Coordinates of C-alpha atoms in Angstrom, one line a residue:
M45 CA 0.0 0.0 0.0
E46 CA 1.5 3.3 -1.1
R47 CA 1.6 6.0 1.5
R48 CA 0.6 9.4 0.2
C49 CA 0.7 12.4 2.5
V50 CA 0.7 15.8 1.0
L51 CA 1.5 18.7 3.3
N52 CA -0.2 21.9 2.3
S53 CA 2.3 24.3 3.8
W54 CA 6.1 24.3 4.1
S55 CA 9.0 26.7 4.4
K56 CA 11.8 27.0 1.9
E57 CA 14.2 26.2 4.7
E58 CA 12.3 23.0 5.6
V59 CA 12.5 21.7 2.0
R60 CA 16.2 22.6 1.7
A61 CA 16.9 20.7 4.9
V62 CA 15.2 17.7 3.4
I63 CA 17.3 18.1 0.3
R64 CA 20.5 18.5 2.3
Y65 CA 19.7 15.4 4.4
E66 CA 18.8 13.2 1.4
W67 CA 21.9 14.4 -0.6
A68 CA 24.1 13.6 2.4
R69 CA 22.6 10.1 2.4
G70 CA 23.7 9.7 -1.3
V71 CA 20.2 9.8 -2.7
S72 CA 20.1 11.0 -6.4
G73 CA 18.5 14.3 -7.3
T74 CA 15.7 12.6 -9.2
E75 CA 14.8 10.5 -6.2
I76 CA 14.9 13.5 -3.9
H77 CA 12.6 15.3 -6.2
N78 CA 10.2 12.4 -6.3
H79 CA 10.2 12.2 -2.5
L80 CA 9.5 15.9 -2.2
V81 CA 6.6 15.8 -4.6
E82 CA 5.2 12.7 -2.8
V83 CA 5.2 14.5 0.6
Y84 CA 4.8 18.2 -0.3
G85 CA 2.9 18.0 -3.6
P86 CA 3.8 18.9 -7.2
G87 CA 4.4 22.6 -6.6
V88 CA 7.1 22.1 -4.0
M89 CA 10.2 22.7 -6.3
S90 CA 11.3 22.1 -9.8
K91 CA 14.0 19.6 -10.6
Q92 CA 16.2 22.4 -11.9
M93 CA 15.9 24.3 -8.6
L94 CA 16.6 21.1 -6.7
R95 CA 19.8 20.6 -8.7
R96 CA 20.8 24.2 -7.9
W97 CA 20.5 23.4 -4.2
C98 CA 22.3 20.0 -4.5
R99 CA 25.4 21.7 -6.0
P100 CA 26.2 23.9 -3.0
F101 CA 25.4 21.1 -0.5
S102 CA 27.9 18.8 -2.4
N103 CA 30.5 21.6 -2.1
G104 CA 30.1 21.6 1.7
R105 CA 27.4 24.2 2.3
Q106 CA 25.6 23.6 5.6
Q107 CA 23.2 26.5 5.7
V108 CA 19.6 26.1 4.4
E109 CA 18.7 29.7 5.0
D110 CA 19.2 32.3 2.2
I111 CA 22.6 34.1 2.3
P112 CA 22.1 37.8 2.6
R113 CA 22.7 39.4 -0.8
A114 CA 24.7 42.5 -1.5
G115 CA 22.8 45.6 -2.5
R116 CA 20.5 48.2 -1.0
T117 CA 18.0 47.1 1.6
L118 CA 14.4 48.2 1.4
T119 CA 14.6 50.9 4.1
A120 CA 12.6 53.6 2.4
T121 CA 9.2 52.2 3.3
T122 CA 9.4 53.1 7.0
D123 CA 6.8 54.5 9.3
A124 CA 8.7 57.7 9.5
N125 CA 8.7 58.1 5.6
V126 CA 5.1 57.2 5.4
G127 CA 4.3 59.9 7.9
K128 CA 6.4 62.4 6.1
V129 CA 4.8 61.6 2.7
D130 CA 1.3 61.9 4.3
D131 CA 2.2 65.3 5.8
M132 CA 3.6 66.6 2.5
I133 CA 0.5 65.6 0.6
R134 CA -1.8 67.1 3.2
A135 CA 0.2 70.3 3.1
N136 CA 0.2 70.5 -0.7
R137 CA -2.4 68.3 -2.5
R138 CA -0.8 69.2 -5.9
I139 CA 2.6 67.8 -5.0
T140 CA 4.0 65.3 -7.5
I141 CA 5.5 61.9 -6.8
V142 CA 8.8 63.1 -8.2
E143 CA 8.8 66.1 -5.8
V144 CA 8.1 63.9 -2.8
A145 CA 10.8 61.3 -3.9
E146 CA 13.4 64.1 -4.3
E147 CA 12.6 65.7 -1.0
L148 CA 12.8 62.5 1.0
E149 CA 15.7 61.1 -1.2
I150 CA 13.9 57.8 -1.9
S151 CA 13.1 56.1 -5.2
H152 CA 10.1 57.0 -7.4
E153 CA 8.9 53.4 -7.0
R154 CA 9.0 53.4 -3.2
T155 CA 7.3 56.8 -3.1
Q156 CA 4.5 55.5 -5.4
N157 CA 4.2 52.4 -3.2
I158 CA 3.8 54.6 -0.1
I159 CA 1.2 56.9 -1.7
H160 CA -0.9 54.3 -3.5
D161 CA -0.5 51.1 -1.6
I162 CA 0.0 52.2 2.0
L163 CA -1.7 55.5 2.3
R164 CA -4.3 54.5 -0.4
Y165 CA -4.3 58.0 -2.0
R166 CA -5.8 58.3 -5.5
K167 CA -5.7 61.0 -8.0
C168 CA -8.7 63.4 -7.8
Q169 CA -9.9 64.5 -11.3
H170 CA -12.4 67.1 -10.4
D171 CA -13.4 69.7 -7.7
G172 CA -16.4 67.7 -6.5
C173 CA -14.2 64.7 -5.5
P174 CA -14.9 63.6 -1.9
N175 CA -12.0 63.6 0.5
N176 CA -11.1 60.0 1.3

């Protein structure tokens, strides 16, 4: 009787730990993938991604967590910046995204994210527009 137990949720680290364990036991990549699909379901990880993880483990990597990458961290979307953007818009409803971004020295994308996604401000096209 075949045992089939599909777990509906998992973390990347959990799956990588299973890969590391199976790889250390000498199990082939294809077999590891089959085991993962059997337990976690077909959407767990592609064979290509599994091979990408087997390579560093075969080279001695022990970590299953992501290694921090170089580059700028997302520090622009802070409570302080959200408050400053809100204050600037309330003080001047005709201020542009570019002006806000330049004043706060953050990217256009982060500014737009703060205005539209966090503060939920929308463009008002006429004088009779209600204040939301």
